[in-house]
Structure formats: C-alpha cells, structure tokens
C-alpha atoms as an extended CHARMM CRD file, in Angstrom:
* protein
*
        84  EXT
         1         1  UNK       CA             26.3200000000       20.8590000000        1.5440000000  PROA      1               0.0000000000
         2         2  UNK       CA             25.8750000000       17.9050000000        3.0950000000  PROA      2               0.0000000000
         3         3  UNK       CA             23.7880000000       19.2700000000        6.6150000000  PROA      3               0.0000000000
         4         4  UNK       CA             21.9780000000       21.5720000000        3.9320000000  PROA      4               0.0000000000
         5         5  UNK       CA             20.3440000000       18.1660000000        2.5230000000  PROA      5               0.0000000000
         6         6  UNK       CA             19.6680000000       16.5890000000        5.2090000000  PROA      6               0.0000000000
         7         7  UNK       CA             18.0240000000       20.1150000000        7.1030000000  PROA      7               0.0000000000
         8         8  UNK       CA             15.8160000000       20.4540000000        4.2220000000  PROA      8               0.0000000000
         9         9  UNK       CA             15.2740000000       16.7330000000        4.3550000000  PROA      9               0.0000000000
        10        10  UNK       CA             14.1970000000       17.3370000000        8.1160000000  PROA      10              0.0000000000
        11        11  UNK       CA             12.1710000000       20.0100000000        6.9190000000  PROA      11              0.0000000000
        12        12  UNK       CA             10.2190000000       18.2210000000        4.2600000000  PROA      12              0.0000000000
        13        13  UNK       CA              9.1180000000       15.1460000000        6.6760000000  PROA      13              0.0000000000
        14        14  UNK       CA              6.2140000000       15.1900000000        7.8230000000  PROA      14              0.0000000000
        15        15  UNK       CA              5.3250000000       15.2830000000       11.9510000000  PROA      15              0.0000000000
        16        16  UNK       CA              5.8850000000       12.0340000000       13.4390000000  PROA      16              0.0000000000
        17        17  UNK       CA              8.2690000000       10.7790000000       11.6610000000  PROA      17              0.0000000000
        18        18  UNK       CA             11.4720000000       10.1050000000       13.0090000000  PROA      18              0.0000000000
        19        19  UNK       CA             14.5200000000        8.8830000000       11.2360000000  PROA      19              0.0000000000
        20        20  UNK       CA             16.8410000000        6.6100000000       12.5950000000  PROA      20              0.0000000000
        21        21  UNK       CA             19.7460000000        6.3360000000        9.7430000000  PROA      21              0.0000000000
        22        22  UNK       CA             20.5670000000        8.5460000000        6.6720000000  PROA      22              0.0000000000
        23        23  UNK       CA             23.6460000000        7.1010000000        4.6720000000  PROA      23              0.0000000000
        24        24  UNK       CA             24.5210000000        8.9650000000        1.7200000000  PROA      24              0.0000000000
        25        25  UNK       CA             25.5450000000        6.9360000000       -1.2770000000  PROA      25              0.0000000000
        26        26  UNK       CA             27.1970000000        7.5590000000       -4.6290000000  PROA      26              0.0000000000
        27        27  UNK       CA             24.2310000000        8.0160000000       -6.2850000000  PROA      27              0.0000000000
        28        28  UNK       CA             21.1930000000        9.0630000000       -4.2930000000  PROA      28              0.0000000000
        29        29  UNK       CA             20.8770000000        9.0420000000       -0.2390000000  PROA      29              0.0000000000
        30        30  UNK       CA             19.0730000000        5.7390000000        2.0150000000  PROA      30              0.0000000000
        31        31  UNK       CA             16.8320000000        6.4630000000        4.8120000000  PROA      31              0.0000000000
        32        32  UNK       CA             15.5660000000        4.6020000000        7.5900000000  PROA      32              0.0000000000
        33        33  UNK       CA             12.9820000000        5.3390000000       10.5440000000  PROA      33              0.0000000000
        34        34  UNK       CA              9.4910000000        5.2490000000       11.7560000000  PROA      34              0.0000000000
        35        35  UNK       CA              6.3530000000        7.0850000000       10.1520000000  PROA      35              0.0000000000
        36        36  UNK       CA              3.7900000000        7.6990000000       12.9950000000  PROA      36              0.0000000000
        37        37  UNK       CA              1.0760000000        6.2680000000       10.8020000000  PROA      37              0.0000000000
        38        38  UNK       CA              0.9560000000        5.1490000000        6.7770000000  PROA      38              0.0000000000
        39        39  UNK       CA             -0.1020000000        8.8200000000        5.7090000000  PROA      39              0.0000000000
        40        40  UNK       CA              3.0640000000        9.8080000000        7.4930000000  PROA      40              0.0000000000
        41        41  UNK       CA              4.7070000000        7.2430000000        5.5390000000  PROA      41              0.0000000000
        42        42  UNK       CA              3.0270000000        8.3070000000        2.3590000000  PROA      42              0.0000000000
        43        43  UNK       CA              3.9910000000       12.1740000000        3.1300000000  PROA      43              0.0000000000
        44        44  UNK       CA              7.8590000000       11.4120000000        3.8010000000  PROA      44              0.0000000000
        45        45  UNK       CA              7.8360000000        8.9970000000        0.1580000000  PROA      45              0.0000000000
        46        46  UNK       CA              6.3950000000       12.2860000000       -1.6030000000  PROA      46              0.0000000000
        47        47  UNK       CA              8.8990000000       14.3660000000        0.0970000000  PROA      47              0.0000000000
        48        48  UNK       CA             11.9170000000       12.1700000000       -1.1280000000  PROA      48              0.0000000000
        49        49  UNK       CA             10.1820000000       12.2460000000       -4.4470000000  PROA      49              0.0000000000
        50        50  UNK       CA             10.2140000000       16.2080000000       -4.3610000000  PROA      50              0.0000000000
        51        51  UNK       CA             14.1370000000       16.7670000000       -4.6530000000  PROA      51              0.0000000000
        52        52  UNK       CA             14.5310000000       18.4080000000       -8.1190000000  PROA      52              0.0000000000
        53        53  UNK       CA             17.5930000000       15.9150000000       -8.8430000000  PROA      53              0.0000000000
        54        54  UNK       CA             15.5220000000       12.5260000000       -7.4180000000  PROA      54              0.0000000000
        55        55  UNK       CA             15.3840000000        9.9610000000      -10.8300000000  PROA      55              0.0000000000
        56        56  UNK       CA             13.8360000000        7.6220000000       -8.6550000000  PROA      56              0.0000000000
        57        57  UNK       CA             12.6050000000        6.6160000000       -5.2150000000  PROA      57              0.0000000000
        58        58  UNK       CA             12.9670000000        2.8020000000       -4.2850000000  PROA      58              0.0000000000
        59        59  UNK       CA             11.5040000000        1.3380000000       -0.7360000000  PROA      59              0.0000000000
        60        60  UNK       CA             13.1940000000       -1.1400000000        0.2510000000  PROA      60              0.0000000000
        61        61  UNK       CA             11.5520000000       -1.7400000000        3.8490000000  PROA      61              0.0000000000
        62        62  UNK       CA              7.6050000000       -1.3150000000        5.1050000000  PROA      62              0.0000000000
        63        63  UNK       CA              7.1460000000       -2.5660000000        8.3070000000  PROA      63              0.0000000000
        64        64  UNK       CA              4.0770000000       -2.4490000000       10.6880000000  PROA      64              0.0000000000
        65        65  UNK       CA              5.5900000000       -2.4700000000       14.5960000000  PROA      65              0.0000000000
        66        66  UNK       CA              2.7170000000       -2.3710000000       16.8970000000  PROA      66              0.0000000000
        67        67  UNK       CA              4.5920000000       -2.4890000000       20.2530000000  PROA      67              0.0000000000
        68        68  UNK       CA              6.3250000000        1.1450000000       18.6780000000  PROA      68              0.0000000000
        69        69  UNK       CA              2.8460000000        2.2870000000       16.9230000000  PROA      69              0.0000000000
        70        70  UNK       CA              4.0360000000        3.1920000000       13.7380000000  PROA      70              0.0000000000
        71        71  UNK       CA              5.6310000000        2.1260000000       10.2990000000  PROA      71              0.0000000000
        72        72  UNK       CA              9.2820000000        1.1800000000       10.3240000000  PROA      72              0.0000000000
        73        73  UNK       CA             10.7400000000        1.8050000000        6.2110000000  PROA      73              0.0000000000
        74        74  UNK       CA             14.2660000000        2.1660000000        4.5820000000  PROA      74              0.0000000000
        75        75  UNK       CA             13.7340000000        4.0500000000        1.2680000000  PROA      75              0.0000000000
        76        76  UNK       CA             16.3630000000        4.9820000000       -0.9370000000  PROA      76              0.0000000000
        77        77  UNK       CA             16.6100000000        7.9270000000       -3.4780000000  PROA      77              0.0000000000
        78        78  UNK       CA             18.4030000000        7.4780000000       -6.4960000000  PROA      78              0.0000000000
        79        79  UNK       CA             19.6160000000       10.7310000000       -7.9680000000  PROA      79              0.0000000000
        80        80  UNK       CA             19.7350000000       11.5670000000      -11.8510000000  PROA      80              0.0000000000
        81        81  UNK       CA             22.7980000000       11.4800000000      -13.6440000000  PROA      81              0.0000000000
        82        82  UNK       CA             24.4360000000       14.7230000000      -13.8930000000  PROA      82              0.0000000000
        83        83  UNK       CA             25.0710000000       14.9830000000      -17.4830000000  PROA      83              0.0000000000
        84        84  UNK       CA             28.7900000000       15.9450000000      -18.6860000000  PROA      84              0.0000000000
C-alpha cells in the first residue's frame, strides 16, 4: 500500500518537481523537494490537497534557492480521522 501512495503521489506532481524525502507519519505523510518554479509549487500543494482522506495540508518550508533555480518546501498532509 505503501509504494501505491507514493506512485500516485509521483503521478500527481507536477513536471519539475523533484522530491527529495517522503516520511510517512502516523497521521498524514511529510514531503520535501524542489518545485521548478512557484506554479510548480502551487500544482504539487493542490495535488497533496487532492487525496480523498487529506483533512489538511500544512507547509512547513518555502524556500527560494537561486544557485538550484527553483523552490525548496517541506509540506505535510494531515490525514482525517478514520472514524470507529
């Protein structure tokens, strides 16, 4: 299940944007990498938005690098609560 997520995670990003860490937490899943400009950024935010089970999308890093030519973020998904 775990390579499913992150496939469809690959498939959801847009061009350009290259991750660098993907931690998977109790509650949600953390990402880190490097958005080839801030409408890439802006297109991988809307694609951790678009998981069905996503409460909540927190970024906890923006970061222009100019020597790399891109955006460096760390955004983290919080999932909702699965209800018992």
């Amino acid at each position: 299940k775990t390579s499913e997520g992150v496939g469809r995670l690959r498939l959801l990003l847009p061009g350009g944007t290259v991750l660098s860490q993907v931690n998977f937490l109790k509650n949600g899943v953390g990402i880190a990498g490097m958005a080839g400009s801030e409408q890439a950024l802006a297109q991988t935010i809307n694609a951790m938005k678009s998981y069905q089970d996503v409460e909540r999308v927190e970024i906890k890093k923006i970061e222009f690098d100019q020597k790399k030519g891109g955006v460096e973020f760390e955004i983290i998904s919080q999932f909702k609560e699965k209800k018992k």
